[in-house]
Coordinates of C-alpha atoms and ligand atoms in Angstrom, one line a residue:
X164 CA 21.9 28.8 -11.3
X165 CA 20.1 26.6 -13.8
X166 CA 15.9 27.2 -14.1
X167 CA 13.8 25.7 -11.9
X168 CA 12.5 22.2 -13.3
X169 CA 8.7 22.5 -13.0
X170 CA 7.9 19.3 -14.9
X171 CA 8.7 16.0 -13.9
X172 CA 11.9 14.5 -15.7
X173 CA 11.5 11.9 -18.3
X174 CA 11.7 8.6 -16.9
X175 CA 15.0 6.9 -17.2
X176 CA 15.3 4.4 -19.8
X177 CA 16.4 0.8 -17.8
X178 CA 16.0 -2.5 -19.1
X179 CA 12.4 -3.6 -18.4
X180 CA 12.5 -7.2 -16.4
X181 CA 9.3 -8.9 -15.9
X182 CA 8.3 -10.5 -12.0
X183 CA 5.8 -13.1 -12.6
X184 CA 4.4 -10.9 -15.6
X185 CA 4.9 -7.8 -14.0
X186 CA 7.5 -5.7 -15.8
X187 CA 9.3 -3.6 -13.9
X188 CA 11.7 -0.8 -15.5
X189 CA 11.6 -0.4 -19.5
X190 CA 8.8 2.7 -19.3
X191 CA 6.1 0.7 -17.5
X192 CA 4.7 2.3 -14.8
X193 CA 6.1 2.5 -11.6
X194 CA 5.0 -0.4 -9.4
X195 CA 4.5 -0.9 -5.8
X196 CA 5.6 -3.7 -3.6
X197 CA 5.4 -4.3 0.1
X198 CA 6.9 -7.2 2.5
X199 CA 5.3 -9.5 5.0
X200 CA 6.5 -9.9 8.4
X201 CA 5.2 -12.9 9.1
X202 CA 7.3 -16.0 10.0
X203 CA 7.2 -17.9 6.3
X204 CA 6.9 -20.8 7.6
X205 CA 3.4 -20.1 9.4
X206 CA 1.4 -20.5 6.1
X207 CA -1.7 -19.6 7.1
X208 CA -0.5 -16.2 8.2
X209 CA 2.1 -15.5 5.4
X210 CA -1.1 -16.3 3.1
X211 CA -3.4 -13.8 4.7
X212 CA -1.0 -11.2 4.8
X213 CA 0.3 -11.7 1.3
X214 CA -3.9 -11.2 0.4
X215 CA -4.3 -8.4 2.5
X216 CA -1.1 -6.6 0.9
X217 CA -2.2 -7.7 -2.5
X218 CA -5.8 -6.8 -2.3
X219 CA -4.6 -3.5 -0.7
X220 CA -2.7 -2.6 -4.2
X221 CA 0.8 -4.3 -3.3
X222 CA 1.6 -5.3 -7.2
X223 CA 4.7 -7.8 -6.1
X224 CA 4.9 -9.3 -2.4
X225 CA 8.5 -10.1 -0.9
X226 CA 8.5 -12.9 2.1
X227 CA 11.5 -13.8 4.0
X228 CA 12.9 -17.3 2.8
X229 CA 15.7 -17.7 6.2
X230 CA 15.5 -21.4 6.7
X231 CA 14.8 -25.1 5.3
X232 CA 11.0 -24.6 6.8
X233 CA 10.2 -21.0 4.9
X234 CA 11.6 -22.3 1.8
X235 CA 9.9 -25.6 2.3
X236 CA 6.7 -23.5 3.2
X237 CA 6.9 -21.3 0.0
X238 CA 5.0 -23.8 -2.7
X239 CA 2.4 -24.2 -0.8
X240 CA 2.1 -20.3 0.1
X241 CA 1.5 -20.0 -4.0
X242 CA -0.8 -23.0 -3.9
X243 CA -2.9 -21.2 -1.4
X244 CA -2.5 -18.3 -3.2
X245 CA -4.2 -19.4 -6.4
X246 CA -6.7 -21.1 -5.2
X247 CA -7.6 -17.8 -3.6
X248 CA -7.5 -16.1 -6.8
X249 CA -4.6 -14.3 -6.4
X250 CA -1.8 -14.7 -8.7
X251 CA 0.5 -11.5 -7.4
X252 CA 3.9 -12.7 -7.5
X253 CA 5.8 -13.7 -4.5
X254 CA 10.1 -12.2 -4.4
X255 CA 12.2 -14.7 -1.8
X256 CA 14.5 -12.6 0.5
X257 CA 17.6 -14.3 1.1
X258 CA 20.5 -13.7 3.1
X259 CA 23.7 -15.8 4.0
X260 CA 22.1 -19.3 3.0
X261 CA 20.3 -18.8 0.0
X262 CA 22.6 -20.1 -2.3
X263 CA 22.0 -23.5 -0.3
X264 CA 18.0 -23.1 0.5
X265 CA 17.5 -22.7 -3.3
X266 CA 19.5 -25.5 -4.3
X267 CA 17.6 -27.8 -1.5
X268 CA 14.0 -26.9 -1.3
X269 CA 13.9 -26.9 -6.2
X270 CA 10.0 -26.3 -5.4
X271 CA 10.6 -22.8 -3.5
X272 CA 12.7 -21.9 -6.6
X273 CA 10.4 -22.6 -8.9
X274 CA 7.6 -20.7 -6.9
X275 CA 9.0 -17.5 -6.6
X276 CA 8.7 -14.8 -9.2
X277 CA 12.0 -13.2 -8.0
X278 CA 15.1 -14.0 -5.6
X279 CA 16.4 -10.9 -4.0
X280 CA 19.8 -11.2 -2.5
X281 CA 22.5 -8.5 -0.9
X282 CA 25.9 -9.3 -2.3
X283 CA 26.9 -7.9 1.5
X284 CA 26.1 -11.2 3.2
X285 CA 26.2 -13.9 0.2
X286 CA 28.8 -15.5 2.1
X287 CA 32.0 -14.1 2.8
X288 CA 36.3 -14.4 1.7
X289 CA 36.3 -17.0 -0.8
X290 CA 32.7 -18.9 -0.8
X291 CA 31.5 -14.8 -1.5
X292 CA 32.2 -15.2 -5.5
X293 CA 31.2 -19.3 -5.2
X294 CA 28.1 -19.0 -3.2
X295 CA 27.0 -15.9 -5.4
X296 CA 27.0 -17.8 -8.5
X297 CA 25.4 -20.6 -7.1
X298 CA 22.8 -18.5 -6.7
X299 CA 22.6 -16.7 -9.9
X300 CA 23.0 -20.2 -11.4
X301 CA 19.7 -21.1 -10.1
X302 CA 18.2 -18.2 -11.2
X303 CA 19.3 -18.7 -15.2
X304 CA 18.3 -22.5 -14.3
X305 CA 14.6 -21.6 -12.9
X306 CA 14.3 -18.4 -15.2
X307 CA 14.0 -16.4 -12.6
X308 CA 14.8 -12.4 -11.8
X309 CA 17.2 -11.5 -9.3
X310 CA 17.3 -8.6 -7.2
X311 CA 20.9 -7.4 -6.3
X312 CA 20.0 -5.3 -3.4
X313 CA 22.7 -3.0 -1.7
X314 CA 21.8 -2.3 1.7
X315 CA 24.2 -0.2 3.8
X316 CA 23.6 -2.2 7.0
X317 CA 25.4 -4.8 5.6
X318 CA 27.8 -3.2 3.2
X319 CA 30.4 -5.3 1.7
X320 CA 33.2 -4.5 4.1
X321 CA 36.2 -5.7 1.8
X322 CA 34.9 -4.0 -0.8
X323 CA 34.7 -0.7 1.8
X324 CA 37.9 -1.0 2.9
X325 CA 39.5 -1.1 -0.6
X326 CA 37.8 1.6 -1.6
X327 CA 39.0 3.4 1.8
X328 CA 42.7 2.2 1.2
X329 CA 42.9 3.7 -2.3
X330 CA 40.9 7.0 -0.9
X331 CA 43.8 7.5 1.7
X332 CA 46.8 6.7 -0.7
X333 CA 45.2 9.1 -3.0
X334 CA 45.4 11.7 -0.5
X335 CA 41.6 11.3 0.9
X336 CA 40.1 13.4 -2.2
X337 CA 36.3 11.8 -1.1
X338 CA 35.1 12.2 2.3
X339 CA 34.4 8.8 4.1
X340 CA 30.6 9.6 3.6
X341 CA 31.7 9.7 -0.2
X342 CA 33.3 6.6 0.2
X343 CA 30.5 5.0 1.6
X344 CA 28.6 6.0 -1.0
X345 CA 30.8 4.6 -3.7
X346 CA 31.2 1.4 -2.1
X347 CA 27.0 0.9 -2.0
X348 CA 27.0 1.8 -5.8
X349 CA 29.5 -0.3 -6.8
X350 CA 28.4 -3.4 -4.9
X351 CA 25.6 -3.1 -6.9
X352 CA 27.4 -2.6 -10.3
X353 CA 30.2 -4.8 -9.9
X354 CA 27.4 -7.6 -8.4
X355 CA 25.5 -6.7 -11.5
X356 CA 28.4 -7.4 -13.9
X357 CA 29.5 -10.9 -12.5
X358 CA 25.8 -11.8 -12.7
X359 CA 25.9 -11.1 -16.0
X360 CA 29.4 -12.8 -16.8
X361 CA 27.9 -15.8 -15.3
X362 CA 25.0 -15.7 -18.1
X363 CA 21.9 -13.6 -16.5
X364 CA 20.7 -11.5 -19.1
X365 CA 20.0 -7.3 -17.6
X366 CA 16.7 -8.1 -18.7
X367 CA 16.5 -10.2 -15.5
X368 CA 18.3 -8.2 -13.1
X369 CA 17.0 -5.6 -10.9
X370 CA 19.3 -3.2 -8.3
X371 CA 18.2 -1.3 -5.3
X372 CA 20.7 0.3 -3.0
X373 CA 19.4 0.6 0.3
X374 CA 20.4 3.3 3.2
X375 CA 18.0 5.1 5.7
X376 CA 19.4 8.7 5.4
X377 CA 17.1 10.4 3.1
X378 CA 20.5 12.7 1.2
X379 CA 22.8 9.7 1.6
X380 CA 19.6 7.6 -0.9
X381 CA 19.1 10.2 -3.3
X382 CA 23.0 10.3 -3.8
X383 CA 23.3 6.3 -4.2
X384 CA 20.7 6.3 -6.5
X385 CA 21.5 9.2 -8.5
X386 CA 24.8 7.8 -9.0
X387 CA 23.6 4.3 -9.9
X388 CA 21.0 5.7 -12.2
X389 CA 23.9 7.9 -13.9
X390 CA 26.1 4.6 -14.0
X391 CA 23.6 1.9 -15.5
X392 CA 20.8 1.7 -17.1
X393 CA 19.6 -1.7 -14.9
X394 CA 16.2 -1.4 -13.9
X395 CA 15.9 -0.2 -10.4
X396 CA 14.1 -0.7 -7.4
X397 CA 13.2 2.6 -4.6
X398 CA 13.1 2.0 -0.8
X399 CA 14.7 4.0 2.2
X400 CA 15.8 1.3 4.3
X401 CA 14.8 1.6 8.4
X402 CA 12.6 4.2 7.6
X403 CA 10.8 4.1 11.1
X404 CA 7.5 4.3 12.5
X405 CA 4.5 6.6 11.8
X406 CA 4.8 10.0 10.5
X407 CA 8.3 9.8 10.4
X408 CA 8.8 6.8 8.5
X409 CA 6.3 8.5 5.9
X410 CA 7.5 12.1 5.8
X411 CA 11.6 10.5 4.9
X412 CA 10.2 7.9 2.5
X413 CA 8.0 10.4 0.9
X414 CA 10.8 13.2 0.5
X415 CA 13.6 10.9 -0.9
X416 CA 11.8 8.9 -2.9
X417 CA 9.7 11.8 -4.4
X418 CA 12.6 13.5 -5.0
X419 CA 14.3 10.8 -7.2
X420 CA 10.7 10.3 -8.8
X421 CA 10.4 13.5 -9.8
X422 CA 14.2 12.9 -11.3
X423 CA 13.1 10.0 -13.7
X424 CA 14.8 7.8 -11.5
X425 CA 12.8 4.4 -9.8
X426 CA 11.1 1.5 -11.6
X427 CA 9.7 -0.1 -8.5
X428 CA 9.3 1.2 -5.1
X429 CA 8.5 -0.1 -1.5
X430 CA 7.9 2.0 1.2
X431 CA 9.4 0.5 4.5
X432 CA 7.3 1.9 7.5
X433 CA 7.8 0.3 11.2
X434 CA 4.2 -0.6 12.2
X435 CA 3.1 0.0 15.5
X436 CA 2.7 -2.5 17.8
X437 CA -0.5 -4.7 16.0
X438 CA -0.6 -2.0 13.5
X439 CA -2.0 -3.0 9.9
X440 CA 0.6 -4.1 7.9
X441 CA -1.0 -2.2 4.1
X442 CA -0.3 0.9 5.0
X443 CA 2.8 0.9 3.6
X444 CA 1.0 0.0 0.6
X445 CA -1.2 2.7 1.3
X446 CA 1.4 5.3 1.3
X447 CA 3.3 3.9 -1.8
X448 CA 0.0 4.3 -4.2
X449 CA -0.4 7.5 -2.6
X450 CA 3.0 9.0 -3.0
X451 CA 2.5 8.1 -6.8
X452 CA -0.6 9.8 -7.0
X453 CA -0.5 12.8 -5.3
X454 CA 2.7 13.3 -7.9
X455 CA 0.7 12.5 -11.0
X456 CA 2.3 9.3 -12.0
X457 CA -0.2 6.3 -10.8
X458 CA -3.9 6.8 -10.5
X459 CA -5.4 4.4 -7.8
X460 CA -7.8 5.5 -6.4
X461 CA -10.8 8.0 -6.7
X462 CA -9.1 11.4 -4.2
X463 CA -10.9 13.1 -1.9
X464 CA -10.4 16.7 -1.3
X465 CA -11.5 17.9 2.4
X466 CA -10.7 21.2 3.8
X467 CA -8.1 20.9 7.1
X468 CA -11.1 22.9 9.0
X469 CA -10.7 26.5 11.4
X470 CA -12.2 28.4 13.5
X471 CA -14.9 28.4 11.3
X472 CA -16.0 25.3 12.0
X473 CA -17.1 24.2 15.1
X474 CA -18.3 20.5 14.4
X475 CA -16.6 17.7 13.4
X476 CA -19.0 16.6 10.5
X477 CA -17.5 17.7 7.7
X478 CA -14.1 16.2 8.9
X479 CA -16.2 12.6 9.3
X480 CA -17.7 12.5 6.5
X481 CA -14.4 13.3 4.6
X482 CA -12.6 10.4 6.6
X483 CA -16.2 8.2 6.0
X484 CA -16.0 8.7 2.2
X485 CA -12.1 8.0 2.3
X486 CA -12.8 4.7 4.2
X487 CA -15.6 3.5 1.9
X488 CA -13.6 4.3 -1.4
X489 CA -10.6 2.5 0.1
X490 CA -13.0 -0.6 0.6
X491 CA -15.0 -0.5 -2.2
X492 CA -12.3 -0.4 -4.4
X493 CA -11.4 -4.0 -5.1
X494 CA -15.0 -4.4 -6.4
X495 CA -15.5 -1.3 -8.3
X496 CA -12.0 -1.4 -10.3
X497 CA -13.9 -4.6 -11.7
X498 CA -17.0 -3.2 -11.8
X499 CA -16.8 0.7 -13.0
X500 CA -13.5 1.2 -15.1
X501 CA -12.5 4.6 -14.8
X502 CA -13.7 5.2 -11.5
X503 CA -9.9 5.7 -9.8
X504 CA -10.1 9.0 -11.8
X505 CA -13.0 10.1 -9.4
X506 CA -12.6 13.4 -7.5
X507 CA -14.6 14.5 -4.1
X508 CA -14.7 17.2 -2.4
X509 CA -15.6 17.5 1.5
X510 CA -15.5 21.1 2.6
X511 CA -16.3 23.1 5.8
X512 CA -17.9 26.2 5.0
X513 CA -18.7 28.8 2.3
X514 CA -15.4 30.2 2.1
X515 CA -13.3 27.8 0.2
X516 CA -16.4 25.5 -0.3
X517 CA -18.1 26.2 -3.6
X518 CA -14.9 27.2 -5.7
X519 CA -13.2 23.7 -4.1
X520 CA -16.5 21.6 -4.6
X521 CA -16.9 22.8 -8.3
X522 CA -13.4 21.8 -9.4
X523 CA -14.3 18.0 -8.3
X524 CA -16.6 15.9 -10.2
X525 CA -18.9 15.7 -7.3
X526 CA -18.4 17.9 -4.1
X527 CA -20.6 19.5 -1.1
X528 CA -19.8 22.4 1.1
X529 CA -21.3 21.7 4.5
X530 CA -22.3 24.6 6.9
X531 CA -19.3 26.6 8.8
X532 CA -20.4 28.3 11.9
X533 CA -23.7 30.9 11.7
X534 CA -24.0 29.6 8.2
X535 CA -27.4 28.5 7.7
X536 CA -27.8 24.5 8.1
X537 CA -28.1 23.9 4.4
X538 CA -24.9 22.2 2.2
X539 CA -24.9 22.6 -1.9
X540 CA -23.8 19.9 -3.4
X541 CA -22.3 20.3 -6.9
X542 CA -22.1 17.9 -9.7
X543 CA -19.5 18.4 -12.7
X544 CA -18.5 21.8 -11.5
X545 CA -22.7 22.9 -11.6
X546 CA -24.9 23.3 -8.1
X547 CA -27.4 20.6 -8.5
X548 CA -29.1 20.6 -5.1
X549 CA -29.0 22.0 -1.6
X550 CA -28.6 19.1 1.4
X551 CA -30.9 20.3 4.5
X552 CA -31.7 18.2 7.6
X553 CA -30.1 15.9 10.0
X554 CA -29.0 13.6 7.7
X555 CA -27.0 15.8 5.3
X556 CA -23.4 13.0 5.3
X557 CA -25.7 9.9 4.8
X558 CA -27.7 11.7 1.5
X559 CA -24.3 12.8 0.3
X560 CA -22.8 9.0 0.7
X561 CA -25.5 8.3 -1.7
X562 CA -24.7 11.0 -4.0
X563 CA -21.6 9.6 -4.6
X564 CA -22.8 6.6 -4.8
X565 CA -25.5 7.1 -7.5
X566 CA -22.6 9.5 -9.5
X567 CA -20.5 7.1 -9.5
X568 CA -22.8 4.5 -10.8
X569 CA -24.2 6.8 -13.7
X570 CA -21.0 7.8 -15.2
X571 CA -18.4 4.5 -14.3
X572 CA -21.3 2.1 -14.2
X573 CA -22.1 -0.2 -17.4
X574 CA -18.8 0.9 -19.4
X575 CA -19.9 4.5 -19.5
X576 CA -16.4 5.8 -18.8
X577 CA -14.9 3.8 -21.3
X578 CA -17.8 5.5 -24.1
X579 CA -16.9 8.7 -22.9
Ligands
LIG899 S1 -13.2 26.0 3.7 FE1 -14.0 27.1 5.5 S2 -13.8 25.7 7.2 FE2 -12.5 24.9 5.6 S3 -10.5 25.8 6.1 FE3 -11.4 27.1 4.6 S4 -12.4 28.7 5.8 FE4 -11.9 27.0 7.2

């Protein structure tokens, strides 16, 4: 049995494509993306849900472009856009039509950073091959990226039943799982290649390869990362709601992170019913930064709480502090570089409390249960005061505050 890898492994060199003037692949860091779910052609809501995916860390922002009114809608999405502020590129999803949206509706071509397509419904028999190109045409034509995005819901099913056919006259040496995943993998590779015949450089191609079984991914994706070196885009397709949806995103695409494998990722969570839309935003910048690779945001280390505690203070401060850094941090990216590197700690009692709070840069240990009402704070690994009173979560809020203004505030981080 071969050592344990402790370490992540190097990333895998792919061909670096820039969206928009966001490169994805190449060594740049990993980037996170996210998709609306509003109807495109309702600008005002496809514009505040691009912002609030953008302003929530979404790096790209995929709408659905299904008919002449979303494509005719797209321009003035992006005119909105900028005169918000917010340049973050916008991907087109297109299925079955696209090849005839983009050739209609020349102003949605040109505002798109990206088309994505899935060679499993770009038209089928013999407009497949014709309608494809049409599209990649418009692509070389616009200087646009394409995304050639595999998704097993919609496999290409002459393709899969080739592939089945030559599996059974060879005397079924794959299993049909295996077959299934070497049709998804080379739908994306033999996509890839006729793109490229057709004139799109790989410096302007993306692949993803889509399932929602969390082995099944890490299989396509190992196998299309052993296979090219395109850049390539991470999601677990239908990953459902809530914990769920989280826990299987997290595990596969951890796992292929970890590998070197994954340029881009999205993480595609259900929402509930009215739910908010950036947490799967949330939960991509996370993933990356609880594994070392992306720093977002400032992390906040809170004890899960015991028998030792028998209020719920220290539990809402820790979710307070969590809430205020997460809105906060549009303003203080701009206005204290560095600060993303910030660590808090929120602790229950005296047990774990001082060791935990003195391996943050700022960190208080509130009172368990019988302990007397008094919380030491510490600052850069030192005790700097004790917190007595009613009031100990409010003084603490402007601790961290006043911290965070000394050391990020007026380019001190940078001098450090
Ligand atoms: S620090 Fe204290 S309250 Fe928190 S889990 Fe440990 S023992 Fe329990």
């Amino acid at each position: 049995m071969s050592a344990f890898a402790f370490a992540p492994q190097p990333r895998r060199t792919t061909v670096g494509v820039s969206v928009g003037g966001v490169t994805v692949g190449g060594g740049a860091p990993v980037v996170v993306q996210s998709m609306t779910n509003t109807d495109t052609a309702d600008i005002d809501a496809t514009v505040a849900q691009v912002a609030a995916l953008h302003k929530a860390g979404s790096e790209l922002v995929r709408i659905t472009v299904d008919r002449d009114e979303s494509a005719a809608a797209v321009p003035k999405i992006r005119e909105r856009l900028e005169r918000l502020g917010l340049d973050v590129p916008l991907i087109g999803d297109f299925h079955y039509i696209g090849h005839k949206l983009l050739a209609d509706h020349p102003a949605c071509a040109e505002a798109l950073a990206k088309y994505r397509i899935n060679p499993g419904n770009v038209g089928f028999k013999d407009k497949k091959d014709k309608q494809f190109a049409a599209i990649i045409e418009r692509a070389i034509a616009f200087d646009k990226p394409v995304r050639i995005g595999v998704n097993w819901g919609s496999l290409d099913q002459e393709l899969l039943t080739r592939l089945m056919d030559d599996n059974q006259a060879k005397g079924f040496p794959l299993t049909a799982e295996e077959v299934m995943r070497e049709t998804i993998v080379q739908s994306a590779l033999i996509s890839a290649e006729l793109a490229e015949e057709i004139g799109l450089p790989r410096n302007r191609i993306i692949l993803s390869a889509k399932v929602s079984n969390v082995q099944d991914l890490i299989a396509c994706y190992a196998m299309l990362s052993a296979r090219s070196n395109h850049a390539l885009h991470l999601g677990l397709t239908e990953a459902g709601m809530g914990t769920k949806g989280i826990v299987a995103s997290s595990a596969s695409l951890g796992i292929l992170l970890q590998q070197g494998i994954g340029d881009t990722i999205r993480i595609s969570l259900t929402p509930e019913p009215g739910g908010d839309r950036t947490r799967e935003v949330q939960v991509a910048q996370e993933l990356l930064q609880v594994m070392g690779f992306r720093q977002f945001l400032p992390v906040v280390a809170a004890c899960p709480g015991c028998g030792r505690t028998t209020s719920t203070v220290f539990q809402e401060l820790a979710q307070k502090i969590q809430e205020d850094i997460r809105r906060n941090m549009p303003v203080w990216r701009a206005k204290y570089p560095g600060v993303e590197g910030l660590k808090v700690a929120v602790m229950g009692c005296i047990v774990n409390g001082p060791g935990e709070s003195k391996h943050a840069d700022i960190g208080i240990s509130l009172p368990g249960t019988g302990e007397l009402p008094a919380a030491p704070v510490y600052i850069d690994g030192k005790k700097a005061m004790t917190l007595r009173g009613t009031n100990i979560a409010g003084d603490f809020e402007t601790l961290v505050g006043d911290y965070i203004e000394k050391r990020f505030g007026n380019g001190q981080a940078a001098a450090e």
